[in-house]
CSV table of C-alpha atoms in Angstrom, one decimal:
chain,number,residue,atom,x,y,z
A,235,MET,CA,23.1,15.7,16.7
A,236,THR,CA,19.7,16.5,15.0
A,237,ASP,CA,16.7,15.8,17.1
A,238,SER,CA,12.9,15.4,16.4
A,239,LEU,CA,13.0,15.6,12.5
A,240,TYR,CA,10.2,13.1,12.3
A,241,ALA,CA,8.4,14.2,15.4
A,242,LYS,CA,7.3,17.5,13.7
A,243,THR,CA,5.2,15.5,11.1
A,244,SER,CA,4.4,12.1,12.6
A,245,ASN,CA,0.9,12.9,13.9
A,246,ARG,CA,-0.5,13.8,10.4
A,247,PRO,CA,-3.3,11.5,9.2
A,248,GLY,CA,-4.0,10.2,5.7
A,249,LEU,CA,-1.1,7.8,5.1
A,250,ARG,CA,-1.6,5.7,2.0
A,251,ALA,CA,-2.0,2.6,4.1
A,252,ASN,CA,-3.1,0.2,1.3
A,253,ASN,CA,-0.2,0.9,-0.9
A,254,GLU,CA,2.2,0.9,2.1
A,255,SER,CA,1.0,-2.5,3.3
A,256,TRP,CA,1.3,-4.0,-0.1
A,257,ALA,CA,4.9,-2.7,-0.5
A,258,ILE,CA,6.0,-4.1,2.9
A,259,GLY,CA,4.2,-7.3,2.2
A,260,LEU,CA,6.4,-7.7,-0.9
A,261,CYS,CA,9.5,-7.6,1.4
A,262,LYS,CA,8.1,-10.9,2.9
A,263,GLN,CA,8.1,-12.7,-0.4
A,264,ILE,CA,11.4,-11.6,-2.0
A,265,PRO,CA,14.6,-10.2,-0.5
A,266,LEU,CA,14.2,-6.6,-1.5
A,267,TYR,CA,13.8,-5.2,2.0
A,268,GLY,CA,13.7,-1.4,2.0
A,269,ILE,CA,14.0,-1.2,-1.8
A,270,VAL,CA,10.2,-1.9,-2.4
A,271,SER,CA,9.4,1.0,-0.1
A,272,MET,CA,10.3,3.3,-3.0
A,273,ILE,CA,7.4,1.8,-5.0
A,274,VAL,CA,5.1,3.7,-2.6
A,275,ILE,CA,7.4,6.7,-2.4
A,276,ALA,CA,7.3,7.0,-6.1
A,277,GLY,CA,3.5,7.5,-5.8
A,278,GLU,CA,4.3,11.0,-4.4
A,279,SER,CA,2.9,10.2,-0.9
A,280,LYS,CA,4.2,13.0,1.2
A,281,PHE,CA,3.3,11.1,4.4
A,282,MET,CA,5.4,8.1,3.3
A,283,PHE,CA,8.4,10.3,2.8
A,284,GLU,CA,7.8,11.6,6.3
A,285,ARG,CA,8.0,7.9,7.6
A,286,LEU,CA,11.7,8.0,6.5
A,287,LEU,CA,12.5,10.8,9.0
A,288,PRO,CA,14.3,9.7,12.2
A,289,HIS,CA,13.4,11.3,15.5
A,290,MET,CA,17.2,11.8,16.0
A,291,ARG,CA,20.4,11.7,14.0
A,292,VAL,CA,23.9,11.2,15.4
A,293,ASN,CA,27.3,10.3,13.8
A,294,THR,CA,27.8,7.0,15.8
A,295,ILE,CA,26.1,5.0,18.6
A,296,TYR,CA,28.7,6.6,21.0
A,297,ASP,CA,27.1,10.0,20.5
A,298,ILE,CA,23.8,8.8,21.8
A,299,ASP,CA,23.0,10.4,25.3
A,300,LEU,CA,21.7,7.3,27.2
A,301,GLN,CA,20.7,9.3,30.1
A,302,ALA,CA,18.6,11.6,28.0
A,303,LEU,CA,16.9,8.5,26.5
A,304,LYS,CA,16.2,7.3,30.0
A,305,LYS,CA,14.6,10.6,30.9
A,306,ARG,CA,12.3,10.3,27.8
A,307,GLY,CA,11.1,7.0,29.2
A,308,ILE,CA,13.1,4.7,26.8
A,309,ARG,CA,13.9,1.4,28.4
A,310,GLY,CA,14.6,-0.8,25.4
A,311,ILE,CA,17.0,-0.6,22.3
A,312,ILE,CA,16.5,-2.5,19.1
A,313,THR,CA,19.7,-2.1,17.2
A,314,ASP,CA,20.8,-2.9,13.6
A,315,LEU,CA,24.2,-4.9,13.4
A,316,ASP,CA,26.1,-4.2,10.2
A,317,ASN,CA,27.3,-0.6,9.8
A,318,THR,CA,25.6,0.4,12.9
A,319,LEU,CA,27.5,-1.4,15.7
A,320,VAL,CA,30.6,-2.5,13.6
A,321,GLY,CA,31.4,-2.6,9.9
A,322,ALA,CA,29.6,-5.1,7.8
A,323,LYS,CA,32.8,-7.1,7.4
A,324,GLU,CA,33.8,-6.9,11.1
A,325,PRO,CA,33.0,-10.4,12.5
A,326,LEU,CA,33.1,-9.4,16.3
A,327,ALA,CA,32.6,-6.5,18.6
A,328,THR,CA,35.3,-4.1,19.0
A,329,PRO,CA,36.6,-3.2,22.6
A,330,GLU,CA,34.9,0.1,22.3
A,331,LEU,CA,31.6,-1.5,21.5
A,332,VAL,CA,31.9,-4.0,24.3
A,333,ARG,CA,32.4,-1.0,26.8
A,334,TRP,CA,29.4,0.8,25.3
A,335,LEU,CA,27.2,-2.2,25.5
A,336,ASP,CA,28.3,-2.5,29.2
A,337,ASP,CA,27.3,1.0,29.8
A,338,VAL,CA,24.0,0.5,28.0
A,339,ARG,CA,23.2,-2.5,30.3
A,340,ASP,CA,24.5,-0.7,33.4
A,341,SER,CA,22.1,2.2,32.6
A,342,GLY,CA,19.2,-0.3,32.7
A,343,PHE,CA,18.4,-0.7,29.1
A,344,LYS,CA,17.5,-4.1,27.5
A,345,VAL,CA,18.9,-4.7,24.1
A,346,VAL,CA,18.1,-6.9,21.1
A,347,ILE,CA,19.9,-6.9,17.7
A,348,VAL,CA,17.4,-7.1,14.6
A,349,SER,CA,19.3,-7.8,11.5
A,350,ASN,CA,18.5,-8.5,7.9
A,351,ASN,CA,21.6,-10.7,7.7
A,352,ASN,CA,21.8,-14.4,8.0
A,353,ARG,CA,21.9,-16.6,11.2
A,354,THR,CA,25.6,-17.4,11.0
A,355,ARG,CA,26.6,-13.8,10.7
A,356,VAL,CA,24.3,-12.5,13.6
A,357,SER,CA,24.7,-15.4,15.8
A,358,LYS,CA,28.6,-15.4,15.7
A,359,PHE,CA,28.4,-11.7,16.6
A,360,ALA,CA,25.7,-11.6,19.2
A,361,GLU,CA,26.2,-14.9,21.2
A,362,PRO,CA,29.8,-13.9,22.6
A,363,LEU,CA,28.1,-10.7,23.8
A,364,ASN,CA,25.1,-12.6,25.4
A,365,LEU,CA,22.9,-10.5,23.2
A,366,THR,CA,19.4,-11.6,22.1
A,367,TYR,CA,19.1,-11.4,18.3
A,368,ILE,CA,16.7,-11.7,15.4
A,369,HIS,CA,18.3,-12.7,12.0
A,370,ALA,CA,16.8,-12.5,8.6
A,371,ALA,CA,14.4,-9.9,9.9
A,372,ARG,CA,13.3,-8.6,6.5
A,373,LYS,CA,13.1,-4.9,7.8
A,374,PRO,CA,11.1,-2.7,7.2
A,375,ALA,CA,8.4,-5.5,7.6
A,376,ASN,CA,6.6,-5.3,11.0
A,377,LYS,CA,7.1,-8.9,12.2
A,378,ALA,CA,10.6,-8.7,13.4
A,379,PHE,CA,9.9,-5.4,15.3
A,380,ARG,CA,7.0,-7.0,17.0
A,381,LYS,CA,9.0,-10.1,17.9
A,382,ALA,CA,11.7,-7.7,19.3
A,383,LEU,CA,9.3,-5.9,21.4
A,384,SER,CA,8.0,-9.3,22.7
A,385,LEU,CA,11.5,-10.2,23.6
A,386,LEU,CA,12.1,-7.0,25.4
A,387,GLU,CA,8.8,-7.2,27.1
A,388,LEU,CA,8.3,-3.5,26.4
A,389,PRO,CA,5.7,-1.3,24.7
A,390,ALA,CA,6.7,0.6,21.5
A,391,GLU,CA,6.7,4.0,23.3
A,392,GLN,CA,9.5,2.7,25.6
A,393,THR,CA,11.8,1.5,22.8
A,394,VAL,CA,14.1,3.0,20.3
A,395,VAL,CA,15.4,1.6,17.1
A,396,ILE,CA,19.0,2.5,16.2
A,397,GLY,CA,20.2,1.9,12.7
A,398,ASP,CA,22.2,3.2,9.6
A,399,GLN,CA,19.5,2.9,6.9
A,400,MET,CA,16.4,5.1,6.5
A,401,MET,CA,14.8,2.4,4.2
A,402,THR,CA,14.9,-0.4,6.6
A,403,ASP,CA,15.7,0.7,10.2
A,404,VAL,CA,13.9,4.1,10.3
A,405,LEU,CA,11.0,3.3,8.1
A,406,GLY,CA,10.3,0.0,10.0
A,407,GLY,CA,10.7,1.6,13.4
A,408,ASN,CA,8.4,4.5,12.6
A,409,ARG,CA,5.6,2.4,11.1
A,410,MET,CA,5.6,0.5,14.5
A,411,GLY,CA,5.5,3.8,16.5
A,412,LEU,CA,8.9,3.3,17.9
A,413,GLN,CA,11.5,6.2,18.4
A,414,THR,CA,14.1,6.0,15.7
A,415,ILE,CA,17.8,7.1,15.7
A,416,LEU,CA,19.8,7.2,12.4
A,417,VAL,CA,23.5,6.8,12.7
A,418,ASN,CA,26.0,7.2,9.9
A,419,PRO,CA,27.3,3.9,8.5
A,420,VAL,CA,30.6,2.7,10.2
A,421,SER,CA,32.2,1.5,7.1
A,422,PRO,CA,30.3,2.4,3.8
A,423,GLY,CA,32.9,0.7,1.6
A,424,ASP,CA,31.9,-2.7,3.1
A,425,GLU,CA,28.3,-2.6,2.2
A,426,GLY,CA,26.7,-5.3,0.0
A,427,VAL,CA,25.0,-4.9,-3.2
A,428,MET,CA,21.4,-4.6,-1.8
A,429,THR,CA,22.5,-2.0,0.7
A,430,ARG,CA,24.2,0.0,-2.1
A,431,VAL,CA,21.0,0.0,-4.0
A,432,ASN,CA,19.1,1.1,-1.0
A,433,ARG,CA,21.7,4.0,-0.6
A,434,ARG,CA,20.9,5.3,-4.1
A,435,LEU,CA,17.2,5.2,-3.3
A,436,GLU,CA,17.9,6.9,-0.1
A,437,LYS,CA,19.5,9.7,-2.0
A,438,ILE,CA,16.2,10.1,-4.2
A,439,ALA,CA,14.2,10.1,-0.9
A,440,LEU,CA,16.6,12.8,0.7
A,441,ALA,CA,16.2,15.0,-2.4
A,442,ARG,CA,12.5,14.9,-2.1
A,443,LEU,CA,12.6,15.5,1.7
A,444,ARG,CA,14.9,18.5,1.1
A,445,LYS,CA,12.6,19.8,-1.5
A,446,LYS,CA,9.7,19.6,1.0
A,447,GLY,CA,11.8,21.4,3.5
A,448,LEU,CA,12.0,18.3,5.9
A,449,TRP,CA,15.7,17.7,5.6
A,450,PRO,CA,18.6,20.2,5.9
A,451,LYS,CA,19.8,21.2,2.6
A,452,GLU,CA,23.3,21.6,3.8
A,453,ASP,CA,23.4,18.1,5.1
A,454,SER,CA,25.9,15.9,3.1
A,455,LYS,CA,24.2,12.5,3.8
């Protein structure tokens, strides 16, 4: 587990707000999601690269210390679906995931799924679990994160975002002042075309982060 990668740099001023807002706005018009974030990153904005740094990294959701989150004041969880909770082609929750969600609820956390996938996919997964969800979220745009916070009835500082993509989950959560946890994708081979493109862009971003000393060089992600 790697903690506080983004926390070391998140308080620095001077973000290129105009370019970033334009890029995120483009997500709302066409389904590029995290891809357009690279338009800003390509402008060599150091601060934009830092927005891609999660507060914590773990292998899977099952490696998250729920009690440690509670001690840090976290009361709500915004989680991605595909390749975060289950593989992208897995239609329903696994028994292991059901047990984990029971632990999450028993620990007092509120949970909402925020996914860029369509209503059919997200509803069929979430409804049997009695989970609130937001589909077609267009992450990293702010709108879905704001809606999720409203559904949770919690402020950003009491909420964590869990996801497998830096370009959508981490970037979107960090922009909103949320804690962010990056997990490894459950089943990389099941990823769609747009996600695979995002992964290539992610590698470009990681190379830049390593060059700036913001990401471990020995890390294989």
